[in-house]
XYZ file of C-alpha atoms in Angstrom:
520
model
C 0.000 0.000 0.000
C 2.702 2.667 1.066
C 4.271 2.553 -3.011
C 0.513 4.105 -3.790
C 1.496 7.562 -4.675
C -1.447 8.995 -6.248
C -4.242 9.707 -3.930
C -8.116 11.488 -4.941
C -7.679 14.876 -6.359
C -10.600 17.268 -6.214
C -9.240 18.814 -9.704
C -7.526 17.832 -12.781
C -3.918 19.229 -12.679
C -2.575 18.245 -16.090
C -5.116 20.785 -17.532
C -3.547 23.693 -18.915
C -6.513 26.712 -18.970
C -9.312 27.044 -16.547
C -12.886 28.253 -16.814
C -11.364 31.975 -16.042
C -7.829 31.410 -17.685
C -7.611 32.136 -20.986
C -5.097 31.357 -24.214
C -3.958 34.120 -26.265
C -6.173 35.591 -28.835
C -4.989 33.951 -31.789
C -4.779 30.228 -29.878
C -8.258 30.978 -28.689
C -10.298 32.355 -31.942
C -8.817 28.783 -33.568
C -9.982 26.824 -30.393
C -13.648 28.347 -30.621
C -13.290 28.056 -34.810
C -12.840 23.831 -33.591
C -15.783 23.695 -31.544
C -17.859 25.177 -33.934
C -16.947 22.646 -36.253
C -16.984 19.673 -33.859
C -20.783 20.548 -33.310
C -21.831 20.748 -37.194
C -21.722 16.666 -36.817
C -24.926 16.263 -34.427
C -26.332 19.536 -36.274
C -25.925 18.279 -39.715
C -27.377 14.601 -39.115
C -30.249 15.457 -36.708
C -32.230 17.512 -39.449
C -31.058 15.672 -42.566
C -32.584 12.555 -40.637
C -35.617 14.119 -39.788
C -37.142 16.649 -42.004
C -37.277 14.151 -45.345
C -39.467 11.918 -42.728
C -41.480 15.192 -42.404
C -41.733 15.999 -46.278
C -39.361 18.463 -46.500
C -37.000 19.176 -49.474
C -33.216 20.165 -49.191
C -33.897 23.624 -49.056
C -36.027 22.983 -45.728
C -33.410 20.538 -44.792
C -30.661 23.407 -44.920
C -32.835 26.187 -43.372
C -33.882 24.234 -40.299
C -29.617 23.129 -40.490
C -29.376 27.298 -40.109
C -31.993 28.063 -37.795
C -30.758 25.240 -35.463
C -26.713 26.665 -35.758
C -28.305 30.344 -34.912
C -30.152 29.054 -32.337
C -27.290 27.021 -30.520
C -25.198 29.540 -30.807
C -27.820 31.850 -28.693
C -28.505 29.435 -26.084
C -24.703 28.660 -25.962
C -23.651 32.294 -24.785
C -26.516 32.887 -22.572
C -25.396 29.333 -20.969
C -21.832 30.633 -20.438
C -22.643 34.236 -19.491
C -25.648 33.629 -17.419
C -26.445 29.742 -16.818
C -24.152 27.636 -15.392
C -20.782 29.764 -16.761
C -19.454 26.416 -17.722
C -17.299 26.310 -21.021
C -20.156 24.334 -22.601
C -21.449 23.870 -26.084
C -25.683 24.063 -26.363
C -26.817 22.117 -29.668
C -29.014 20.030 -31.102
C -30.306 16.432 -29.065
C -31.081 13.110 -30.381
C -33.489 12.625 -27.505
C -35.755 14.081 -29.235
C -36.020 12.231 -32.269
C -38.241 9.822 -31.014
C -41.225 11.861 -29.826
C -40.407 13.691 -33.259
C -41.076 10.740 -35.118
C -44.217 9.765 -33.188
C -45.598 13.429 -34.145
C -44.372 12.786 -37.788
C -46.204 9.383 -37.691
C -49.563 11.341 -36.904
C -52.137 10.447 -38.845
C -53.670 14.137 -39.166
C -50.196 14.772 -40.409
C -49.786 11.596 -42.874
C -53.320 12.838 -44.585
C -51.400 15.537 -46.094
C -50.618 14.814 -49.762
C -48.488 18.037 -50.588
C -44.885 17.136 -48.707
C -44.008 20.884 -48.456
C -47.079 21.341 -46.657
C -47.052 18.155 -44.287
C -43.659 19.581 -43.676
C -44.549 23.140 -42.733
C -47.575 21.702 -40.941
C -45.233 18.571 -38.609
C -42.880 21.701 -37.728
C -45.765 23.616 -35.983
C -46.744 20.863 -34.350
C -42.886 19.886 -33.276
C -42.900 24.026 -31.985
C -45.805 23.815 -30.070
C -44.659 20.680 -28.435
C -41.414 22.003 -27.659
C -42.751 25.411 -26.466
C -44.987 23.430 -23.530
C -42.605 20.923 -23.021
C -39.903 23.409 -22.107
C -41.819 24.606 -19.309
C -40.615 21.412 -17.185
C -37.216 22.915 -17.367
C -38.212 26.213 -16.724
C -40.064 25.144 -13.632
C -37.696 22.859 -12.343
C -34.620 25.249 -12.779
C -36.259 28.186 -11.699
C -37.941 27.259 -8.625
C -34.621 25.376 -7.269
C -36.327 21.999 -7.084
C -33.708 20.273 -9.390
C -31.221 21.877 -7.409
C -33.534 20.377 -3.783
C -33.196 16.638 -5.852
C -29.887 16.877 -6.791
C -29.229 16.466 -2.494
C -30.161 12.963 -3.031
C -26.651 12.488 -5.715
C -23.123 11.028 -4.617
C -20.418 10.600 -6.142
C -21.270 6.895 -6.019
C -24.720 7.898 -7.913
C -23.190 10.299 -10.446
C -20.069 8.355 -11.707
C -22.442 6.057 -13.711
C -24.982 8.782 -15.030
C -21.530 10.988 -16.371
C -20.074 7.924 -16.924
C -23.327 6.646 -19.474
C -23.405 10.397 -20.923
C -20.467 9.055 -22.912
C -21.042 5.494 -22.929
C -24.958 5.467 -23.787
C -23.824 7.565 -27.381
C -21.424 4.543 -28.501
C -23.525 3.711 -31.560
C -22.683 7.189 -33.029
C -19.027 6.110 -32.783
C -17.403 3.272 -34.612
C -21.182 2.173 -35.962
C -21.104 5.105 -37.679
C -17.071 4.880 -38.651
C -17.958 1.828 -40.237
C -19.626 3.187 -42.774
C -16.700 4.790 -44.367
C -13.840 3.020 -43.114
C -11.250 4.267 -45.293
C -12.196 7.871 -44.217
C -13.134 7.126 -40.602
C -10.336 4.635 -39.127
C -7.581 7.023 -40.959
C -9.344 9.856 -38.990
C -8.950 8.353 -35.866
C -5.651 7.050 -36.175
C -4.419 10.416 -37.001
C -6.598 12.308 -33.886
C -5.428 10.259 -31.669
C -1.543 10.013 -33.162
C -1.650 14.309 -32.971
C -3.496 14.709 -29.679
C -1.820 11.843 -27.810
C 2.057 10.841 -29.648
C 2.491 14.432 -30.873
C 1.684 16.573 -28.051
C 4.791 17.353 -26.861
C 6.341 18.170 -30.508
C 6.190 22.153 -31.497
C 7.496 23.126 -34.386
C 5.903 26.687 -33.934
C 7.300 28.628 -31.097
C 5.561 26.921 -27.785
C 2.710 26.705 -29.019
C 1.577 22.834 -28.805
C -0.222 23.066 -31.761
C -0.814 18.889 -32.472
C -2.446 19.021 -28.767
C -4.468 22.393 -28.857
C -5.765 21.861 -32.477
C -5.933 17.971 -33.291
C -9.181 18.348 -34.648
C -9.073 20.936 -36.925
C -6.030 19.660 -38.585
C -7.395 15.562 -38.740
C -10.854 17.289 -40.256
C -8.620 19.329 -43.039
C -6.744 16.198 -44.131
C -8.906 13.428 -44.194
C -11.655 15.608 -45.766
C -9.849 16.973 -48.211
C -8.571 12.929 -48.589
C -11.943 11.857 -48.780
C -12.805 14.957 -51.610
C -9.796 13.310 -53.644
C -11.200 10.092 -53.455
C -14.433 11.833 -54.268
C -13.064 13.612 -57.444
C -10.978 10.253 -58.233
C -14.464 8.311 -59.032
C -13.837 5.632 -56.359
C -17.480 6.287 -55.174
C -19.122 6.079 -59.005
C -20.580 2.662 -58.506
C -21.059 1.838 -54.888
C -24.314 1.394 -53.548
C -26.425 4.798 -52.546
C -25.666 4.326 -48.413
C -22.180 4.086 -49.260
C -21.718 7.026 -51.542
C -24.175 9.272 -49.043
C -21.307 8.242 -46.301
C -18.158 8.653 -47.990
C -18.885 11.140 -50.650
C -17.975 15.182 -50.407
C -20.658 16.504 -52.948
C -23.892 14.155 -52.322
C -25.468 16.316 -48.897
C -26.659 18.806 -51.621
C -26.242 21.367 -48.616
C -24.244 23.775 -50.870
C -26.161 24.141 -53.917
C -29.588 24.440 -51.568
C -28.014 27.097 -49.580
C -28.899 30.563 -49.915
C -26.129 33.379 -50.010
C -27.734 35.292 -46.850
C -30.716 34.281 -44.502
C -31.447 35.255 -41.312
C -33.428 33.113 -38.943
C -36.490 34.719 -37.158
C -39.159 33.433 -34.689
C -42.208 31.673 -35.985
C -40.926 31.306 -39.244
C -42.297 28.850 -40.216
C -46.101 30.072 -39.374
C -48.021 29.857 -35.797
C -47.321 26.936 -34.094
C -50.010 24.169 -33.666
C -50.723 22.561 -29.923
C -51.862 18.845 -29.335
C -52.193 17.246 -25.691
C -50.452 13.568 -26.883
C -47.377 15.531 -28.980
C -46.742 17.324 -25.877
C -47.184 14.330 -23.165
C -44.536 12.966 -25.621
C -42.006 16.190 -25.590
C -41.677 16.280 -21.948
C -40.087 12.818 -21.635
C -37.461 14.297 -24.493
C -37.217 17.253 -21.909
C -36.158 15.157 -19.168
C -33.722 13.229 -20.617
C -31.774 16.486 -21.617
C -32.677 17.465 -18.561
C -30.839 14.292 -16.994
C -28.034 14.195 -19.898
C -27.031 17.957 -19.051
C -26.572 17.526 -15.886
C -24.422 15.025 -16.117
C -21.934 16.433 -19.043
C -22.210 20.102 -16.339
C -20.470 17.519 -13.536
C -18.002 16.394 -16.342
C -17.402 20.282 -17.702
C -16.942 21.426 -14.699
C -13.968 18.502 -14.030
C -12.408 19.387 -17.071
C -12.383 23.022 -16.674
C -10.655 22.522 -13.421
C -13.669 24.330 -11.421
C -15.308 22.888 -8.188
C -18.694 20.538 -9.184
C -21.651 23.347 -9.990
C -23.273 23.366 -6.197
C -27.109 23.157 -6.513
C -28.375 26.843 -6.947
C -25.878 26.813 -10.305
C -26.572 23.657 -11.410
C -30.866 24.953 -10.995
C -29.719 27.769 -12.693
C -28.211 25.960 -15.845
C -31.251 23.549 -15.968
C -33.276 27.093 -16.059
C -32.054 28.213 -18.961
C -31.859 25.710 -21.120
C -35.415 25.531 -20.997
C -35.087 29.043 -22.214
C -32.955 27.401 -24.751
C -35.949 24.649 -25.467
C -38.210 27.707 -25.814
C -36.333 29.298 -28.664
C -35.923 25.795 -30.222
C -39.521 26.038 -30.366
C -40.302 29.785 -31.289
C -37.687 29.593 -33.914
C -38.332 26.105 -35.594
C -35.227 24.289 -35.086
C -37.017 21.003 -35.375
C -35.432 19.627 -32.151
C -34.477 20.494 -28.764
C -31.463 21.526 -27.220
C -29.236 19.760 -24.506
C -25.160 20.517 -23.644
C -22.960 19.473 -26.363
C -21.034 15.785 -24.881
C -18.412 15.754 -27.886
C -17.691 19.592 -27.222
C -17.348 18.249 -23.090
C -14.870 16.164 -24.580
C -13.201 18.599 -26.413
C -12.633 20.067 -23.355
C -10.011 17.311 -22.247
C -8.421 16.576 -25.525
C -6.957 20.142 -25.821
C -6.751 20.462 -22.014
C -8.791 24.115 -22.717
C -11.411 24.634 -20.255
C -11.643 28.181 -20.867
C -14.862 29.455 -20.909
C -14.359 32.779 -23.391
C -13.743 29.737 -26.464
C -16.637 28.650 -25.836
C -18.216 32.335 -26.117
C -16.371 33.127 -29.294
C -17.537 29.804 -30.511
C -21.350 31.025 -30.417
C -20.169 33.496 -32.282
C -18.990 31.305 -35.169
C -22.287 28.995 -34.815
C -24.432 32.662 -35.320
C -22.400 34.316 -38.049
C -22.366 31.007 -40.074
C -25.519 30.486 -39.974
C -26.673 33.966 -41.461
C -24.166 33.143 -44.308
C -25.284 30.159 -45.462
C -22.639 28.971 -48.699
C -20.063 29.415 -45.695
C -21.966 27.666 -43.379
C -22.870 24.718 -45.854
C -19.353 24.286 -47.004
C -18.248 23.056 -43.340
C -21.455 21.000 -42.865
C -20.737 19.289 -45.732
C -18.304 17.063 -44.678
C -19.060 13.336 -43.933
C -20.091 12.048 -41.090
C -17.603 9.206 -40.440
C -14.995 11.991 -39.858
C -17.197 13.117 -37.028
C -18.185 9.551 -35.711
C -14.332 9.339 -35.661
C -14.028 11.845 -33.567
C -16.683 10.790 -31.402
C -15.346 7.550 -30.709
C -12.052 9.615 -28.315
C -14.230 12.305 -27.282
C -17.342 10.209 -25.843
C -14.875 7.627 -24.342
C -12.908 10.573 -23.030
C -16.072 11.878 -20.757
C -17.100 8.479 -19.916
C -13.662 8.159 -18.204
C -14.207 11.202 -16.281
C -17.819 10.156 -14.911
C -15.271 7.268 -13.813
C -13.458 9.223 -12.449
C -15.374 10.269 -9.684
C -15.218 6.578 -7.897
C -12.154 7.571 -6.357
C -14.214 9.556 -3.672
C -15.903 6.449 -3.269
C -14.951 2.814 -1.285
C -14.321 0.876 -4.145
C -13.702 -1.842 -1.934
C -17.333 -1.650 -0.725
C -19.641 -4.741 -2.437
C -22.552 -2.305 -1.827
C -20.858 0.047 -3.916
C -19.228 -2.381 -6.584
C -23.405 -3.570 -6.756
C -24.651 -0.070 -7.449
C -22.267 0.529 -10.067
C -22.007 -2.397 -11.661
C -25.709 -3.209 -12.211
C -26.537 1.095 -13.119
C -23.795 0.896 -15.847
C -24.971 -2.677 -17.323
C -28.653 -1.878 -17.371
C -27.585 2.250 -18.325
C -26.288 0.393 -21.272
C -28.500 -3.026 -22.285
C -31.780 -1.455 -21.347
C -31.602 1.287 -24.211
C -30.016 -1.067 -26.621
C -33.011 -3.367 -26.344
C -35.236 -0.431 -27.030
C -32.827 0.977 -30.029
C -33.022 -2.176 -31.347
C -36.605 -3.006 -30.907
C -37.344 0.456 -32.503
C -35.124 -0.806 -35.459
C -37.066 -3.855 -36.210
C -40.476 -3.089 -35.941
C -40.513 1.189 -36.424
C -41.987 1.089 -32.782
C -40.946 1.303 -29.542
C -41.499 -1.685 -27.091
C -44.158 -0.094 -25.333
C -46.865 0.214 -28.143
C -50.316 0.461 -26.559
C -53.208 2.472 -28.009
C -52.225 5.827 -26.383
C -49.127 7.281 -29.189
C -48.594 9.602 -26.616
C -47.799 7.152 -23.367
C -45.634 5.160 -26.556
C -43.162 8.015 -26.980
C -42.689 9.187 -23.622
C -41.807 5.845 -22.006
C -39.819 4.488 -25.109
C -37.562 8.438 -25.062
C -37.408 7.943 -21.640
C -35.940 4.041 -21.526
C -34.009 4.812 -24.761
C -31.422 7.073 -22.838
C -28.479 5.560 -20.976
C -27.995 8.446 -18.743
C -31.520 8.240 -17.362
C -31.765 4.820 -17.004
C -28.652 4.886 -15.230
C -29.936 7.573 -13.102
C -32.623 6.000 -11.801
C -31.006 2.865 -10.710
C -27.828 4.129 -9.449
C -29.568 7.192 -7.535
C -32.663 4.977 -6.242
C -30.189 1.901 -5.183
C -27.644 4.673 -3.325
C -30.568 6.163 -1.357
C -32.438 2.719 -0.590
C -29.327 0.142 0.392
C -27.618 1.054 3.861
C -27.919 4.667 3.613
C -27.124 5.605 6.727
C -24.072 2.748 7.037
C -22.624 3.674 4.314
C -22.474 7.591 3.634
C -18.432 7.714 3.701
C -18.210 5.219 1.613
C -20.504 6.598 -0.996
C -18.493 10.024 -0.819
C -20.520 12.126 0.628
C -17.648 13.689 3.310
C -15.993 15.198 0.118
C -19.285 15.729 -2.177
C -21.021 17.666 0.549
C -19.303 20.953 0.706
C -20.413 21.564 -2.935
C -24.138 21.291 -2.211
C -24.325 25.103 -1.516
C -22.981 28.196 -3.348
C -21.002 29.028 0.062
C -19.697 25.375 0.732
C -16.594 26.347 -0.980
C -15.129 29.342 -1.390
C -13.681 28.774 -4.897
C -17.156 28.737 -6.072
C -17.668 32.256 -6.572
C -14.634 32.495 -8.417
C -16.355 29.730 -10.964
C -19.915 30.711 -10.528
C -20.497 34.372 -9.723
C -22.509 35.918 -13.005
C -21.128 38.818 -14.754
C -21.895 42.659 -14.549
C -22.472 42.506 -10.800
C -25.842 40.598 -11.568
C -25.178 38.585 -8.013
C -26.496 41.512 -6.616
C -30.087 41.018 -7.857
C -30.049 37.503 -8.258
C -27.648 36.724 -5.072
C -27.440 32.717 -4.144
C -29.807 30.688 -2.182
C-alpha cells in the first residue's frame, strides 16, 4: 500500500486553462473556430434525418440546419454568461427524435398529400410541443427543485450517469465509422496520433499546436482525402448508403443554400398545440434534462472548477429551458441539450476556458446567417465526425469514472450499485434501439401514441436509465451505514454556493448581476 502515490484529487492538474484562464487571442479564436466545427456533426445529421421523414425538401433541410446553428449559438452564450458559466457547447439532441417521429407518424399529419405542406404543418406541431414541453425545465430550474433533488446524488450515484453520458452515445461512434472506413479509421488514427504521440512536438514557437488543435487539422486532411477520393471516381458505382457516407458533394447542402438568410421566430407560421405531442415532448425534456446535468459535472472537471453546487446547477437547468423555448419559437425542429463531444473537447486540448466557448457562439451565429459558408463546413461526412466521437465520448465516460475515487471501491454495496446502473444504463436502451429498429416502434406500443413516446424516449437514454437505478439503489441500500463510503464527506461541501469558497470564483454571473439575483 505505502508505493501508492497517487491519492483522490478534487481537480484535474494536467489541464492547462481554466474556466477563467484564458489562451492568447490567436490560440483561442482557432480553439472556438474547432468547436464550432466539432458541433456541425450532431447539427448536420439530426435535421437531414428528420425533415425528409417530415416531407421536407433540401432547401427545408438546410434552413432548419441554419436556424438550429443560430439558435445554438444563442442558447450557448446565454449558458456561459448567465447559466451555469461552464465552457459548454448548447446544440441540437437526439433525444428528441423519437417523440419527433411519433408526431411525424400522426395520422392528421400523414393525410397531407403536398410534402411541403405536411412539412410546414409537422414543424408547428414539433414548436408547439417544444414550447410546452420546455416549461418542465423552466419550472424545475427556476424554482430550485432540481437543485432540492440533486441532495439525493453522490459521487457513487453520479459516476455512472456521467459515466453513461459518454457510454450510452457509442452507436454514433465506430457504428457510424464503419460506414466509411477508409475515411473514418484514418481519422482516428491520425486524432489520436496528434493529440496523444504528438503533443509534446512544437514546431511553432511553444505553441503545442498537435495538442491544442488535433481536430481541426485531422478534419482538413482526411476531408480533403476523402474529396480526392471523391473527385478520383472511387465512389461512381457503390451502392447509394455508401456514396451518401463517404462522398464530399452528395449532402446537396451547398447548392440548396442561400447566399444570406437570417433566422427569425415563428418562421415557419403559428405553431399548432396537441395534448399527446406534448405528453410525448416532456419525456425528451427530461432526458436532456438528466443528460445535461451530467456532461455540467463532467465540464466542470475538465475546466478545473469545483462541481456546480445546486443553486448553479438549478440555474443551468433554467435556462436551457429558455434554450428549449427558442428551439420552439424559432423552428429548429429539435431540442437543445449541452454538447457531450464539445465536453470532450474540453479534455483533448486540455482548454477549459470558458471565453472559447463564447467566441464559438459566435462562429455557430455568423455562419448560420451566411449560409454557402456555413454549408461548405457542414458538408463534410459524417464518419470523420463519428471518428471523432469515438475519443471524445470515451474521453467523458472516463471522467464520470473518475469520480469513484471519492468512493470505497472496496465496498460490495458500492461495486453492486455501479455495476448493475452501468450494465442496465447500457443493455436497457439497446433493447429499445433495437426493438425500434425492427419493428418502427418502440417496445411499449399500446393504443395511447402519446404514453408510446414518452416511455420508449425515456428508456431509450443511458444516462436516465442509469440515473434511476444508481440514484434509487444509493438512497435505498444502507444509507445511513454507508455515507463515507458513498463520498458524501468530500461531495457535501459543494451542495451550496457558500460550501466552498472557490465557487464564486467559478460561478459568480457577470456585470455585478449577483447583486439582484444573489445565491440561495
Amino acid at each position: 500500500m505505502t508505493d501508492i502515490t497517487h491519492p483522490p484529487m478534487e481537480q484535474l492538474q494536467d489541464l492547462e486553462y481554466c474556466i477563467d484562464s484564458n489562451p492568447p487571442w490567436a490560440e483561442t479564436i482557432l480553439l472556438a473556430f474547432q468547436n464550432y466545427i466539432l458541433m456541425l456533426g450532431t447539427s448536420v445529421m439530426i435535421p437531414s434525418s428528420l425533415v425528409p421523414l417530415m416531407g421536407g425538401n433540401d432547401g427545408d433541410k438546410i434552413r432548419v440546419i441554419q436556424t438550429l446553428l443560430f439558435v445554438s449559438g444563442i442558447n450557448t452564450l446565454l449558458q456561459a454568461l448567465f447559466g451555469t458559466r461552464l465552457p459548454t457547447v448548447v446544440g441540437g439532441s437526439f433525444a428528441y427524435v423519437i417523440p419527433i417521429i411519433y408526431i411525424t407518424g400522426d395520422s392528421s399529419l400523414q393525410r397531407i398529400s403536398d410534402p411541403h405542406e405536411r412539412f410546414i404543418q409537422t414543424m408547428r406541431a414539433i414548436q408547439g410541443a417544444l414550447i410546452v414541453a420546455s416549461s418542465i425545465q423552466i419550472i424545475l430550474g427556476y424554482s430550485q427543485l432540481w437543485g432540492i433533488f440533486s441532495r439525493f446524488f453522490s459521487p457513487l450515484g453520479m459516476a455512472p450517469v456521467i459515466g453513461l453520458v459518454g457510454l450510452g452515445l457509442f452507436e454514433r461512434g465506430f457504428p457510424a465509422v464503419g460506414n466509411c472506413v477508409e475515411i473514418g479509421i484514418p481519422m482516428l488514427l491520425l486524432v489520436v496520433g496528434l493529440s496523444q504521440f504528438l503533443k509534446h512536438i512544437r514546431p511553432f514557437r511553444d505553441i503545442p499546436i498537435f495538442e491544442r488543435f488535433p481536430v481541426l487539422i485531422s478534419v482538413t486532411f482526411i476531408w480533403a482525402y476523402s474529396h480526392v477520393l471523391t473527385a478520383a471516381g472511387a465512389y461512381r458505382h457503390t451502392p447509394l448508403r455508401t456514396q451518401l457516407n463517404c462522398r464530399t458533394d452528395r449532402a446537396n447542402l451547398i447548392s440548396s443554400a442561400p447566399w444570406f438568410k437570417f433566422p427569425y421566430p415563428l418562421q415557419w407560421g403559428a405553431p399548432t398545440f396537441n395534448a399527446g405531442h406534448i405528453i410525448a415532448m416532456m419525456a425528451a425534456v427530461l432526458v436532456s434534462l438528466i443528460e445535461s446535468t451530467g456532461a455540467y459535472k463532467a465540464a466542470s472537471r475538465l475546466a478545473i472548477a469545483t462541481p456546480p453546487p445546486a443553486y448553479v446547477l438549478s440555474r443551468g437547468i433554467g435556462w436551457q429551458g429558455i434554450g428549449i423555448l427558442l428551439d420552439g419559437l424559432f423552428g429548429t425542429g429539435t431540442g437543445s441539450t449541452v454538447s457531450v463531444e464539445n465536453v470532450g473537447l474540453l479534455g483533448l486540448t486540455r482548454v477549459g476556458s470558458c471565453r472559447v466557448v463564447q467566441i464559438s457562439a459566435g462562429f455557430m451565429i455568423f455562419f448560420s446567417i451566411l449560409g454557402k459558408f456555413g454549408a461548405l463546413f457542414a458538408s463534410i461526412p459524417f464518419p470523420i465526425f463519428a471518428a471523432l466521437y469515438c475519443v471524445l465520448f470515451g474521453l467523458v465516460a472516463s471522467v464520470g469514472l473518475s469520480f469513484l475515487q471519492f468512493t470505497n471501491m472496496n465496498s460490495m454495496r458500492n461495486l453492486f450499485i455501479t455495476g448493475l446502473s452501468l450494465f442496465l444504463g447500457i443493455s436497457v436502451p439497446q433493447f429499445f434501439n433495437e426493438f425500434q429498429s425492427s419493428s418502427h416502434h418502440g417496445p411499449v406500443h399500446t393504443h395511447a401514441g402519446w404514453f408510446n413516446g414518452f416511455l420508449n424516449t425515456i428508456f431509450s437514454s443511458s444516462a436516465t436509465v442509469g440515473l434511476i437505478v444508481a440514484v434509487l439503489l444509493d438512497n435505498t441500500l444502507e444509507v445511513e451505514k454507508s455515507k463515507k463510503d458513498r463520498g458524501m464527506p468530500w461531495w457535501v461541501k459543494f451542495r451550496t454556493f457558500r460550501g466552498d469558497n472557490r465557487n464564486e470564483e467559478f460561478y459568480t454571473l457577470p456585470f455585478n448581476l449577483n447583486r439582484f439575483f444573489p445565491p440561495t
